[in-house]
Each structure stands twice: as structure tokens, then as C-alpha cells.
PDB file of C-alpha atoms in Angstrom:
ATOM      1  CA  GLN A  18      98.983 139.382 114.666  1.00  0.00           C
ATOM      2  CA  LEU A  19      99.082 136.687 112.034  1.00  0.00           C
ATOM      3  CA  SER A  20     102.770 136.048 112.581  1.00  0.00           C
ATOM      4  CA  LYS A  21     102.227 135.784 116.352  1.00  0.00           C
ATOM      5  CA  LEU A  22      99.475 133.237 115.777  1.00  0.00           C
ATOM      6  CA  GLY A  23     101.674 131.238 113.409  1.00  0.00           C
ATOM      7  CA  ALA A  24     104.556 131.280 115.877  1.00  0.00           C
ATOM      8  CA  TYR A  25     102.265 130.115 118.706  1.00  0.00           C
ATOM      9  CA  ILE A  26     100.948 127.228 116.613  1.00  0.00           C
ATOM     10  CA  GLU A  27     104.457 126.164 115.550  1.00  0.00           C
ATOM     11  CA  LYS A  28     105.649 126.294 119.161  1.00  0.00           C
ATOM     12  CA  ASN A  29     102.767 124.387 120.794  1.00  0.00           C
ATOM     13  CA  PHE A  30     101.487 121.970 118.134  1.00  0.00           C
ATOM     14  CA  SER A  31     103.040 119.546 115.678  1.00  0.00           C
ATOM     15  CA  THR A  32     102.063 120.370 112.101  1.00  0.00           C
ATOM     16  CA  GLU A  33     102.451 119.094 108.529  1.00  0.00           C
ATOM     17  CA  GLY A  34     105.478 116.853 107.968  1.00  0.00           C
ATOM     18  CA  GLN A  35     106.257 116.456 111.647  1.00  0.00           C
ATOM     19  CA  LEU A  36     102.675 115.338 112.378  1.00  0.00           C
ATOM     20  CA  ARG A  37     102.691 112.860 109.465  1.00  0.00           C
ATOM     21  CA  ARG A  38     106.011 111.452 110.662  1.00  0.00           C
ATOM     22  CA  GLN A  39     104.649 111.002 114.202  1.00  0.00           C
ATOM     23  CA  GLU A  40     101.556 109.188 112.902  1.00  0.00           C
ATOM     24  CA  MET A  41     103.638 106.843 110.739  1.00  0.00           C
ATOM     25  CA  GLN A  42     106.013 106.117 113.629  1.00  0.00           C
ATOM     26  CA  ASN A  43     103.053 105.249 115.869  1.00  0.00           C
ATOM     27  CA  ILE A  44     101.621 102.875 113.249  1.00  0.00           C
ATOM     28  CA  VAL A  45     105.021 101.221 112.720  1.00  0.00           C
ATOM     29  CA  ARG A  46     105.365 100.850 116.505  1.00  0.00           C
ATOM     30  CA  VAL A  47     102.018  99.048 116.952  1.00  0.00           C
ATOM     31  CA  LYS A  48     102.813  96.840 113.933  1.00  0.00           C
ATOM     32  CA  SER A  49     106.194  95.870 115.348  1.00  0.00           C
ATOM     33  CA  ILE A  50     104.874  94.850 118.779  1.00  0.00           C
ATOM     34  CA  ASN A  51     102.132  92.744 117.122  1.00  0.00           C
ATOM     35  CA  CYS A  52      99.302  94.118 119.220  1.00  0.00           C
ATOM     36  CA  TYR A  53      95.688  93.845 118.004  1.00  0.00           C
ATOM     37  CA  ARG A  54      95.757  97.293 116.372  1.00  0.00           C
ATOM     38  CA  GLY A  55      99.056  96.517 114.665  1.00  0.00           C
ATOM     39  CA  ILE A  56      97.735  93.277 113.205  1.00  0.00           C
ATOM     40  CA  ARG A  57      94.637  95.081 111.885  1.00  0.00           C
ATOM     41  CA  HIS A  58      96.904  97.678 110.255  1.00  0.00           C
ATOM     42  CA  LYS A  59      98.997  94.932 108.621  1.00  0.00           C
ATOM     43  CA  VAL A  60      95.974  93.034 107.262  1.00  0.00           C
ATOM     44  CA  GLY A  61      94.274  96.237 106.089  1.00  0.00           C
ATOM     45  CA  LEU A  62      91.111  95.959 108.174  1.00  0.00           C
ATOM     46  CA  PRO A  63      89.419  98.620 110.317  1.00  0.00           C
ATOM     47  CA  VAL A  64      91.403  99.297 113.466  1.00  0.00           C
ATOM     48  CA  ARG A  65      88.858 100.925 115.767  1.00  0.00           C
ATOM     49  CA  GLY A  66      86.320  98.168 116.266  1.00  0.00           C
ATOM     50  CA  GLN A  67      83.986  98.706 113.317  1.00  0.00           C
ATOM     51  CA  ARG A  68      82.029  95.778 111.933  1.00  0.00           C
ATOM     52  CA  THR A  69      83.482  93.990 108.920  1.00  0.00           C
ATOM     53  CA  LYS A  70      80.817  91.450 107.950  1.00  0.00           C
ATOM     54  CA  THR A  71      79.158  94.246 106.018  1.00  0.00           C
ATOM     55  CA  ASN A  72      80.660  97.663 105.272  1.00  0.00           C
ATOM     56  CA  ALA A  73      84.388  98.398 105.779  1.00  0.00           C
ATOM     57  CA  ARG A  74      84.808  98.700 101.997  1.00  0.00           C
ATOM     58  CA  THR A  75      87.204 101.632 102.266  1.00  0.00           C
ATOM     59  CA  ARG A  76      89.757  99.613 104.234  1.00  0.00           C
ATOM     60  CA  LYS A  77      89.156  96.259 102.546  1.00  0.00           C
ATOM     61  CA  GLY A  78      89.130  97.564  98.971  1.00  0.00           C
ATOM     62  CA  ARG A  79      86.870  96.508  96.132  1.00  0.00           C
ATOM     63  CA  LYS A  80      84.668  93.449  96.488  1.00  0.00           C
ATOM     64  CA  LYS A  81      86.318  90.175  95.578  1.00  0.00           C
ATOM     65  CA  THR A  82      83.836  87.863  93.874  1.00  0.00           C
ATOM     66  CA  VAL A  83      83.907  84.250  94.979  1.00  0.00           C
ATOM     67  CA  ALA A  84      83.312  81.580  92.320  1.00  0.00           C
ATOM     68  CA  GLY A  85      80.459  79.174  93.014  1.00  0.00           C
ATOM     69  CA  LYS A  86      79.019  81.074  95.946  1.00  0.00           C
ATOM     70  CA  LYS A  87      75.298  80.878  95.177  1.00  0.00           C
ATOM     71  CA  SER A  88      72.638  80.360  97.778  1.00  0.00           C
ATOM     72  CA  VAL A  89      70.451  77.252  97.957  1.00  0.00           C
ATOM     73  CA  LYS A  90      67.375  79.225  96.848  1.00  0.00           C
ATOM     74  CA  GLU A  91      69.000  80.305  93.575  1.00  0.00           C
ATOM     75  CA  LEU A  92      70.046  76.747  92.706  1.00  0.00           C
ATOM     76  CA  GLY A  93      66.682  75.141  93.507  1.00  0.00           C
TER      77      GLY A  93
END
């Protein structure tokens, strides 16, 4: 039974290395045609419409501190 199930999955679905290769090829394709999704992939921002003013730390990486960016309240 287990071998039949494995054979069915291998026949009808892409798995492991083949699936990874397909995903990478799709990403390379959207990057090469310079569509919106491809540009977001290149810049390293969220691709599926999430907000980036706050959040999106996983895609953007660690916070980059900006020198001299203090609000008016803190200075006064």
C-alpha cells in the first residue's frame, strides 16, 4: 500500500528537488521580465502586497538605524 501511494504521488505531483527547481525558475522568470513581482524579489521586499511601512522585517532584514533621525519633541 505504501509503495502504491508513493508511486501515485511521484506520478501526479512534483516533489523535493523538482519542486524547488520549478519555484526558482518561476522567480527567475518574473525577475527577468521586470514585472512588479520580479522587482520586489530583486529588492528583497514582500511580493504579495503586504504593508512595508511597519512590519515586513523578515524580508527586509534587521533594522537599519538612521543617524540624526530624532523627532521634534525629543529635541525640544
